[in-house]
Amino acid sequence: MLFPNKMQSSPSLSPSSGKQAAFSDECWSEDASASDTENFVKTLNQIRGKGVRPDLIASIITHYASKCLPALADDDDTQPVAAASRRKKRRFIETLVGILPQEKDAVPCGFLLRAMRVAGEAGAEAGCREEIERRAARQLDQAPLKELAALGIEAVVRLVRRFLSEEEVSRSGAALCKVARLVHSYLAEAASDRNLTLPQFVALATAVPCHARATDDGIYRAIDIYIKAHPGLSKQERKNLCMLMESRKLSTEACLHAAQNERLPVRAVIRVLLSEQDKLSKHMDWSGSLRSPGVGLAAPARCLSKREVRQQIEIRRLKEDVAILQGQCLIMERQIEKLLEKKKGYFSWKRLGGTVFKASKIGETVAGASSPFYSGGSRT
């Protein structure tokens, strides 16, 4: 046992002697723990010398580490045998990093993420934390969301950037797409936290390149949750958040949700509707070209399913909404132009002779001033 129970102090001892006995018991426990770990390392080196596969070596290490430090176990219900001090954790985790196999994928990514969290809590050396983080970032595409969610957002941003810096990532698009989906799921989990600042959210959302996102449904969901959990966001901040997603990468279901989402800025909703209309028009042109007489065989007529009927109804509604929004945009643009013209005419009075126009004195008779919109005469 790595952390044995403390010895019971004698009832005849005084309080000061009792404290001294408890301190000696703790020192004995740490010595026994260190001795047990050294014996395990020696035994492991003997097993490794017999040519055992790295994944089997890693399974032995992870099993032993989970027994010694329940925080490293995958099962959350595991109870510690005895409370481990911060110094014990630091010593054990630093020893653990030194004996882990160097081969990629030998150690599960979930275990590395748990070791990364424990190393930070125990205050392990910077080199130890750096090594764990580097190895976890190499196989971030295999990370479980549960283990990643236990880390802070700054640590996740560092992991993502390290993963993207690996040369193998440029050759593996599938791994990059997995990490993008993982980041979007993490953002959706963390978005409801009121302590999550906007720069932190944007930093992680922009850490994944746009070409790695096959769909933007995940980032849209995270943005919607963040706006809902942070009602104090300004209009400009909500606009900046919506700029993180590409409307053309939203699915039909996400577009329908965004079109009815009152929390989104009007421009974001219009952009989503126009993007969906563009996709629908392209789809209709493509389907119409297949049914043109020049192709040859006409497509056989068939009854539409309930889902297709519902989609066509929603498409018609989307087109109507787009037409309404476009009309409202035109009206707003005309009103803005009129307001600008009025302001321009109001503030462009020129100075003639010695009389100066003062806007603060409303109702004062202006003498000798003329409007540039009139050829002659004074405007009263």
Short mmCIF file of C-alpha atoms in Angstrom, two decimals:
data_model
loop_
_atom_site.label_atom_id
_atom_site.label_comp_id
_atom_site.label_asym_id
_atom_site.label_seq_id
_atom_site.Cartn_x
_atom_site.Cartn_y
_atom_site.Cartn_z
CA MET A 1 0.00 0.00 0.00
CA LEU A 2 1.44 3.34 -1.01
CA PHE A 3 -0.22 5.44 1.69
CA PRO A 4 -0.71 3.32 4.86
CA ASN A 5 -2.85 4.52 7.74
CA LYS A 6 -1.23 6.51 10.45
CA MET A 7 -0.25 4.69 13.64
CA GLN A 8 -2.45 5.28 16.68
CA SER A 9 -0.75 7.40 19.29
CA SER A 10 -0.63 6.21 22.89
CA PRO A 11 -3.32 7.72 25.18
CA SER A 12 -0.72 8.36 27.88
CA LEU A 13 1.14 10.87 25.74
CA SER A 14 0.74 14.59 26.33
CA PRO A 15 -0.73 16.85 23.58
CA SER A 16 2.75 17.99 22.54
CA SER A 17 4.07 14.44 22.44
CA GLY A 18 0.94 13.42 20.50
CA LYS A 19 1.67 16.00 17.81
CA GLN A 20 5.28 14.80 17.66
CA ALA A 21 4.10 11.19 17.29
CA ALA A 22 1.66 12.18 14.50
CA PHE A 23 4.48 14.00 12.69
CA SER A 24 6.77 10.97 12.98
CA ASP A 25 3.95 8.74 11.72
CA GLU A 26 3.50 10.97 8.66
CA CYS A 27 7.25 10.92 7.96
CA TRP A 28 7.24 7.13 8.28
CA SER A 29 4.27 6.95 5.89
CA GLU A 30 6.08 9.06 3.30
CA ASP A 31 9.23 6.95 3.63
CA ALA A 32 7.20 3.77 3.15
CA SER A 33 5.43 5.32 0.15
CA ALA A 34 8.74 6.27 -1.46
CA SER A 35 10.15 2.82 -0.77
CA ASP A 36 7.09 1.15 -2.28
CA THR A 37 7.34 3.32 -5.40
CA GLU A 38 11.04 2.53 -5.79
CA ASN A 39 10.30 -1.21 -5.59
CA PHE A 40 7.59 -0.81 -8.23
CA VAL A 41 9.98 1.04 -10.55
CA LYS A 42 12.62 -1.70 -10.16
CA THR A 43 10.08 -4.42 -10.88
CA LEU A 44 8.75 -2.48 -13.88
CA ASN A 45 12.24 -2.10 -15.34
CA GLN A 46 12.74 -5.86 -15.04
CA ILE A 47 9.46 -6.49 -16.87
CA ARG A 48 10.39 -3.95 -19.53
CA GLY A 49 13.75 -5.64 -20.02
CA LYS A 50 11.96 -8.85 -21.08
CA GLY A 51 10.57 -7.10 -24.19
CA VAL A 52 6.99 -6.52 -23.05
CA ARG A 53 4.95 -4.31 -25.38
CA PRO A 54 4.73 -0.59 -24.44
CA ASP A 55 0.92 -0.64 -24.23
CA LEU A 56 1.08 -3.44 -21.65
CA ILE A 57 3.71 -1.53 -19.68
CA ALA A 58 1.43 1.52 -19.76
CA SER A 59 -1.55 -0.51 -18.54
CA ILE A 60 0.50 -1.75 -15.57
CA ILE A 61 1.56 1.79 -14.71
CA THR A 62 -1.93 3.26 -15.02
CA HIS A 63 -3.41 0.47 -12.89
CA TYR A 64 -0.79 0.96 -10.17
CA ALA A 65 -1.14 4.77 -10.29
CA SER A 66 -4.93 4.56 -10.02
CA LYS A 67 -4.58 2.45 -6.87
CA CYS A 68 -2.06 4.80 -5.32
CA LEU A 69 -3.73 8.06 -6.35
CA PRO A 70 -7.49 7.64 -6.89
CA ALA A 71 -7.53 11.04 -8.62
CA LEU A 72 -5.79 9.30 -11.54
CA ALA A 73 -8.47 6.59 -11.77
CA ASP A 74 -11.06 6.64 -14.51
CA ASP A 75 -13.77 5.63 -12.01
CA ASP A 76 -14.95 8.64 -10.03
CA ASP A 77 -16.37 6.40 -7.28
CA THR A 78 -12.93 5.17 -6.24
CA GLN A 79 -12.24 6.20 -2.64
CA PRO A 80 -8.69 6.89 -1.39
CA VAL A 81 -7.22 4.51 1.17
CA ALA A 82 -5.60 7.41 3.01
CA ALA A 83 -5.47 11.11 2.31
CA ALA A 84 -2.37 11.86 0.28
CA SER A 85 -0.47 15.00 1.11
CA ARG A 86 0.48 17.52 -1.55
CA ARG A 87 4.14 16.51 -1.26
CA LYS A 88 3.31 12.82 -1.78
CA LYS A 89 1.28 13.64 -4.88
CA ARG A 90 4.06 15.78 -6.30
CA ARG A 91 6.73 13.15 -5.67
CA PHE A 92 4.60 10.35 -7.08
CA ILE A 93 3.51 12.20 -10.23
CA GLU A 94 7.09 13.26 -11.00
CA THR A 95 8.23 9.64 -10.65
CA LEU A 96 5.33 8.50 -12.80
CA VAL A 97 6.21 10.75 -15.72
CA GLY A 98 9.74 9.38 -15.79
CA ILE A 99 8.64 5.74 -16.28
CA LEU A 100 5.82 6.20 -18.80
CA PRO A 101 6.48 4.67 -22.25
CA GLN A 102 7.53 7.22 -24.84
CA GLU A 103 5.62 5.60 -27.72
CA LYS A 104 2.59 7.55 -28.95
CA ASP A 105 -0.85 6.08 -28.11
CA ALA A 106 0.69 3.73 -25.53
CA VAL A 107 -0.81 5.69 -22.63
CA PRO A 108 -4.51 6.62 -22.86
CA CYS A 109 -5.11 10.33 -23.37
CA GLY A 110 -7.66 10.37 -20.55
CA PHE A 111 -5.01 9.22 -18.08
CA LEU A 112 -2.60 11.90 -19.31
CA LEU A 113 -5.24 14.60 -18.85
CA ARG A 114 -5.93 13.42 -15.30
CA ALA A 115 -2.17 13.38 -14.60
CA MET A 116 -1.93 16.90 -16.02
CA ARG A 117 -4.64 18.11 -13.63
CA VAL A 118 -3.10 16.37 -10.59
CA ALA A 119 0.36 17.71 -11.44
CA GLY A 120 -1.00 21.23 -11.50
CA GLU A 121 -2.81 20.77 -8.19
CA ALA A 122 0.24 19.22 -6.51
CA GLY A 123 2.61 21.91 -7.77
CA ALA A 124 4.88 19.56 -9.70
CA GLU A 125 8.01 20.86 -11.40
CA ALA A 126 7.58 22.88 -14.59
CA GLY A 127 9.43 20.27 -16.64
CA CYS A 128 7.12 17.53 -15.40
CA ARG A 129 3.97 19.52 -16.23
CA GLU A 130 5.43 20.46 -19.62
CA GLU A 131 6.10 16.83 -20.51
CA ILE A 132 2.61 15.67 -19.55
CA GLU A 133 1.02 18.51 -21.50
CA ARG A 134 3.14 17.78 -24.57
CA ARG A 135 2.21 14.11 -24.57
CA ALA A 136 -1.48 14.80 -23.99
CA ALA A 137 -1.53 17.32 -26.85
CA ARG A 138 -0.05 14.75 -29.28
CA GLN A 139 -3.14 12.57 -28.95
CA LEU A 140 -5.75 15.23 -28.19
CA ASP A 141 -8.06 13.78 -30.83
CA GLN A 142 -8.50 10.75 -28.51
CA ALA A 143 -9.36 12.83 -25.43
CA PRO A 144 -12.63 12.11 -23.59
CA LEU A 145 -14.79 15.19 -23.08
CA LYS A 146 -15.25 14.34 -19.38
CA GLU A 147 -11.52 14.60 -18.69
CA LEU A 148 -11.07 17.69 -20.86
CA ALA A 149 -13.94 19.47 -19.10
CA ALA A 150 -12.09 19.11 -15.77
CA LEU A 151 -9.32 21.38 -17.06
CA GLY A 152 -9.32 25.15 -17.19
CA ILE A 153 -9.90 26.93 -20.47
CA GLU A 154 -6.31 28.28 -20.56
CA ALA A 155 -4.98 24.71 -20.36
CA VAL A 156 -7.32 23.59 -23.16
CA VAL A 157 -6.18 26.47 -25.38
CA ARG A 158 -2.56 25.45 -24.84
CA LEU A 159 -3.38 21.82 -25.67
CA VAL A 160 -5.16 22.78 -28.89
CA ARG A 161 -2.31 25.03 -30.03
CA ARG A 162 0.27 22.34 -29.26
CA PHE A 163 -1.81 19.80 -31.18
CA LEU A 164 -1.98 22.08 -34.21
CA SER A 165 1.78 22.59 -34.12
CA GLU A 166 2.41 18.86 -34.60
CA GLU A 167 3.59 17.90 -38.09
CA GLU A 168 1.36 14.82 -38.18
CA VAL A 169 -1.76 16.99 -37.85
CA SER A 170 -1.20 18.55 -41.26
CA ARG A 171 -1.37 15.09 -42.80
CA SER A 172 -4.41 13.89 -40.82
CA GLY A 173 -7.58 15.84 -41.49
CA ALA A 174 -9.72 13.35 -39.57
CA ALA A 175 -7.85 14.02 -36.31
CA LEU A 176 -8.23 17.77 -36.81
CA CYS A 177 -11.99 17.44 -37.32
CA LYS A 178 -12.25 15.35 -34.13
CA VAL A 179 -10.45 18.05 -32.15
CA ALA A 180 -12.75 20.72 -33.64
CA ARG A 181 -15.85 18.80 -32.52
CA LEU A 182 -14.26 18.23 -29.11
CA VAL A 183 -13.53 21.95 -28.69
CA HIS A 184 -17.09 22.89 -29.65
CA SER A 185 -18.47 20.41 -27.11
CA TYR A 186 -16.13 21.80 -24.45
CA LEU A 187 -17.26 25.34 -25.26
CA ALA A 188 -20.92 24.31 -24.98
CA GLU A 189 -20.19 22.83 -21.53
CA ALA A 190 -18.21 25.87 -20.34
CA ALA A 191 -20.43 28.56 -21.91
CA SER A 192 -22.95 28.43 -19.06
CA ASP A 193 -20.24 29.43 -16.57
CA ARG A 194 -20.80 33.09 -15.68
CA ASN A 195 -17.11 33.47 -14.80
CA LEU A 196 -16.07 32.64 -18.36
CA THR A 197 -15.00 35.88 -19.97
CA LEU A 198 -15.58 36.82 -23.59
CA PRO A 199 -11.84 36.93 -24.48
CA GLN A 200 -11.42 33.39 -23.09
CA PHE A 201 -14.37 32.13 -25.13
CA VAL A 202 -13.09 33.78 -28.30
CA ALA A 203 -9.52 32.54 -27.71
CA LEU A 204 -10.61 28.90 -27.63
CA ALA A 205 -13.13 29.27 -30.44
CA THR A 206 -10.51 30.79 -32.75
CA ALA A 207 -7.82 28.29 -31.75
CA VAL A 208 -9.33 25.80 -34.22
CA PRO A 209 -8.93 26.87 -37.89
CA CYS A 210 -12.04 27.32 -40.03
CA HIS A 211 -11.10 24.58 -42.49
CA ALA A 212 -11.20 22.02 -39.65
CA ARG A 213 -14.91 22.64 -39.04
CA ALA A 214 -17.07 20.56 -41.35
CA THR A 215 -20.16 22.04 -39.68
CA ASP A 216 -20.66 25.01 -37.39
CA ASP A 217 -23.65 23.64 -35.48
CA GLY A 218 -21.44 23.05 -32.44
CA ILE A 219 -20.02 26.57 -32.30
CA TYR A 220 -23.51 28.02 -32.87
CA ARG A 221 -24.84 26.02 -29.92
CA ALA A 222 -21.96 27.24 -27.72
CA ILE A 223 -22.55 30.86 -28.79
CA ASP A 224 -26.26 30.62 -28.06
CA ILE A 225 -25.62 29.16 -24.59
CA TYR A 226 -23.01 31.83 -23.83
CA ILE A 227 -25.32 34.69 -24.86
CA LYS A 228 -28.14 33.20 -22.78
CA ALA A 229 -25.91 32.80 -19.71
CA HIS A 230 -24.44 36.31 -20.06
CA PRO A 231 -27.39 38.68 -20.62
CA GLY A 232 -25.20 41.72 -19.95
CA LEU A 233 -23.38 41.43 -23.27
CA SER A 234 -23.55 44.51 -25.44
CA LYS A 235 -24.88 44.48 -28.98
CA GLN A 236 -21.37 44.77 -30.42
CA GLU A 237 -20.14 41.85 -28.28
CA ARG A 238 -22.99 39.67 -29.53
CA LYS A 239 -22.12 40.66 -33.09
CA ASN A 240 -18.49 39.68 -32.52
CA LEU A 241 -19.58 36.32 -31.15
CA CYS A 242 -21.77 35.60 -34.16
CA MET A 243 -18.86 36.41 -36.46
CA LEU A 244 -17.13 33.29 -35.10
CA MET A 245 -19.46 31.01 -37.06
CA GLU A 246 -19.97 30.65 -40.80
CA SER A 247 -23.63 30.69 -41.78
CA ARG A 248 -23.06 28.49 -44.82
CA LYS A 249 -21.80 25.69 -42.55
CA LEU A 250 -24.99 25.54 -40.47
CA SER A 251 -27.38 22.66 -41.00
CA THR A 252 -31.03 23.20 -41.90
CA GLU A 253 -32.09 22.53 -38.30
CA ALA A 254 -29.57 25.04 -36.96
CA CYS A 255 -30.69 27.64 -39.52
CA LEU A 256 -34.32 27.19 -38.46
CA HIS A 257 -33.35 27.63 -34.83
CA ALA A 258 -31.23 30.71 -35.59
CA ALA A 259 -34.02 32.31 -37.64
CA GLN A 260 -36.30 32.19 -34.59
CA ASN A 261 -33.62 33.04 -32.02
CA GLU A 262 -34.39 36.42 -30.48
CA ARG A 263 -31.04 36.54 -28.69
CA LEU A 264 -29.07 36.85 -31.92
CA PRO A 265 -28.44 40.23 -33.58
CA VAL A 266 -30.65 41.05 -36.55
CA ARG A 267 -27.72 41.10 -38.95
CA ALA A 268 -26.69 37.59 -37.88
CA VAL A 269 -30.21 36.29 -38.47
CA ILE A 270 -30.34 37.93 -41.91
CA ARG A 271 -26.97 36.45 -42.79
CA VAL A 272 -28.19 32.97 -41.80
CA LEU A 273 -31.42 33.33 -43.81
CA LEU A 274 -29.61 34.58 -46.90
CA SER A 275 -27.11 31.76 -46.66
CA GLU A 276 -29.90 29.21 -46.38
CA GLN A 277 -31.72 30.76 -49.32
CA ASP A 278 -28.55 30.57 -51.39
CA LYS A 279 -28.12 26.88 -50.54
CA LEU A 280 -31.75 26.20 -51.39
CA SER A 281 -31.52 27.99 -54.72
CA LYS A 282 -28.39 26.04 -55.63
CA HIS A 283 -30.10 22.81 -54.63
CA MET A 284 -33.16 23.65 -56.73
CA ASP A 285 -30.99 24.55 -59.73
CA TRP A 286 -29.11 21.28 -59.39
CA SER A 287 -32.27 19.19 -59.07
CA GLY A 288 -33.89 21.08 -61.94
CA SER A 289 -30.93 20.39 -64.21
CA LEU A 290 -31.32 16.67 -63.58
CA ARG A 291 -34.94 16.79 -64.64
CA SER A 292 -34.31 18.88 -67.79
CA PRO A 293 -35.27 17.19 -71.07
CA GLY A 294 -31.73 17.50 -72.39
CA VAL A 295 -30.45 14.97 -69.84
CA GLY A 296 -32.52 12.13 -71.25
CA LEU A 297 -34.45 10.06 -68.74
CA ALA A 298 -36.84 11.96 -66.48
CA ALA A 299 -36.85 11.21 -62.77
CA PRO A 300 -39.72 8.92 -61.79
CA ALA A 301 -42.52 10.59 -59.87
CA ARG A 302 -42.99 9.49 -56.27
CA CYS A 303 -44.89 10.52 -53.18
CA LEU A 304 -43.08 12.82 -50.81
CA SER A 305 -42.43 11.63 -47.30
CA LYS A 306 -43.65 13.49 -44.23
CA ARG A 307 -40.17 14.77 -43.54
CA GLU A 308 -39.80 16.15 -47.07
CA VAL A 309 -43.20 17.83 -46.83
CA ARG A 310 -42.20 19.47 -43.56
CA GLN A 311 -38.92 20.59 -45.08
CA GLN A 312 -40.71 22.18 -48.04
CA ILE A 313 -43.06 24.00 -45.68
CA GLU A 314 -40.11 25.28 -43.66
CA ILE A 315 -38.34 26.31 -46.87
CA ARG A 316 -41.35 28.37 -47.94
CA ARG A 317 -41.46 29.99 -44.51
CA LEU A 318 -37.75 30.78 -44.72
CA LYS A 319 -38.22 32.40 -48.12
CA GLU A 320 -41.08 34.50 -46.77
CA ASP A 321 -38.99 35.53 -43.76
CA VAL A 322 -36.08 36.46 -46.02
CA ALA A 323 -38.37 38.58 -48.22
CA ILE A 324 -39.81 40.35 -45.17
CA LEU A 325 -36.36 41.01 -43.68
CA GLN A 326 -35.04 42.29 -46.99
CA GLY A 327 -37.96 44.72 -47.23
CA GLN A 328 -37.37 45.89 -43.67
CA CYS A 329 -33.67 46.39 -44.40
CA LEU A 330 -34.48 48.54 -47.42
CA ILE A 331 -36.91 50.66 -45.38
CA MET A 332 -34.30 51.10 -42.64
CA GLU A 333 -31.65 52.10 -45.18
CA ARG A 334 -33.97 54.74 -46.67
CA GLN A 335 -34.79 56.11 -43.24
CA ILE A 336 -31.09 56.30 -42.36
CA GLU A 337 -30.36 58.11 -45.63
CA LYS A 338 -33.13 60.65 -44.90
CA LEU A 339 -31.79 61.25 -41.40
CA LEU A 340 -28.28 61.76 -42.75
CA GLU A 341 -29.56 64.25 -45.32
CA LYS A 342 -31.44 66.19 -42.63
CA LYS A 343 -28.35 66.30 -40.40
CA LYS A 344 -26.23 67.39 -43.31
CA GLY A 345 -28.63 70.23 -44.18
CA TYR A 346 -28.93 71.30 -40.54
CA PHE A 347 -25.23 71.49 -39.72
CA SER A 348 -23.89 72.86 -43.03
CA TRP A 349 -24.88 76.51 -42.63
CA LYS A 350 -21.96 78.65 -43.61
CA ARG A 351 -20.55 81.78 -42.08
CA LEU A 352 -21.21 84.96 -44.10
CA GLY A 353 -19.75 88.30 -43.10
CA GLY A 354 -19.38 88.58 -39.34
CA THR A 355 -22.45 86.54 -38.33
CA VAL A 356 -21.75 83.05 -36.98
CA PHE A 357 -24.44 80.36 -36.72
CA LYS A 358 -24.64 78.80 -33.26
CA ALA A 359 -26.55 75.56 -33.03
CA SER A 360 -27.02 75.88 -29.29
CA LYS A 361 -29.22 78.95 -29.65
CA ILE A 362 -32.30 77.37 -31.13
CA GLY A 363 -34.96 79.83 -32.23
CA GLU A 364 -32.48 82.70 -32.66
CA THR A 365 -32.86 84.61 -35.90
CA VAL A 366 -29.92 84.03 -38.16
CA ALA A 367 -29.03 86.98 -40.34
CA GLY A 368 -26.85 86.91 -43.40
CA ALA A 369 -26.63 83.07 -43.52
CA SER A 370 -27.67 81.09 -46.55
CA SER A 371 -28.08 77.37 -47.20
CA PRO A 372 -25.85 75.73 -49.79
CA PHE A 373 -28.93 74.02 -51.18
CA TYR A 374 -30.37 77.42 -52.28
CA SER A 375 -29.01 79.70 -54.94
CA GLY A 376 -29.93 82.93 -53.19
CA GLY A 377 -31.92 84.58 -50.45
CA SER A 378 -31.93 83.82 -46.76
CA ARG A 379 -33.60 80.82 -45.13
CA THR A 380 -35.74 81.61 -42.11
#
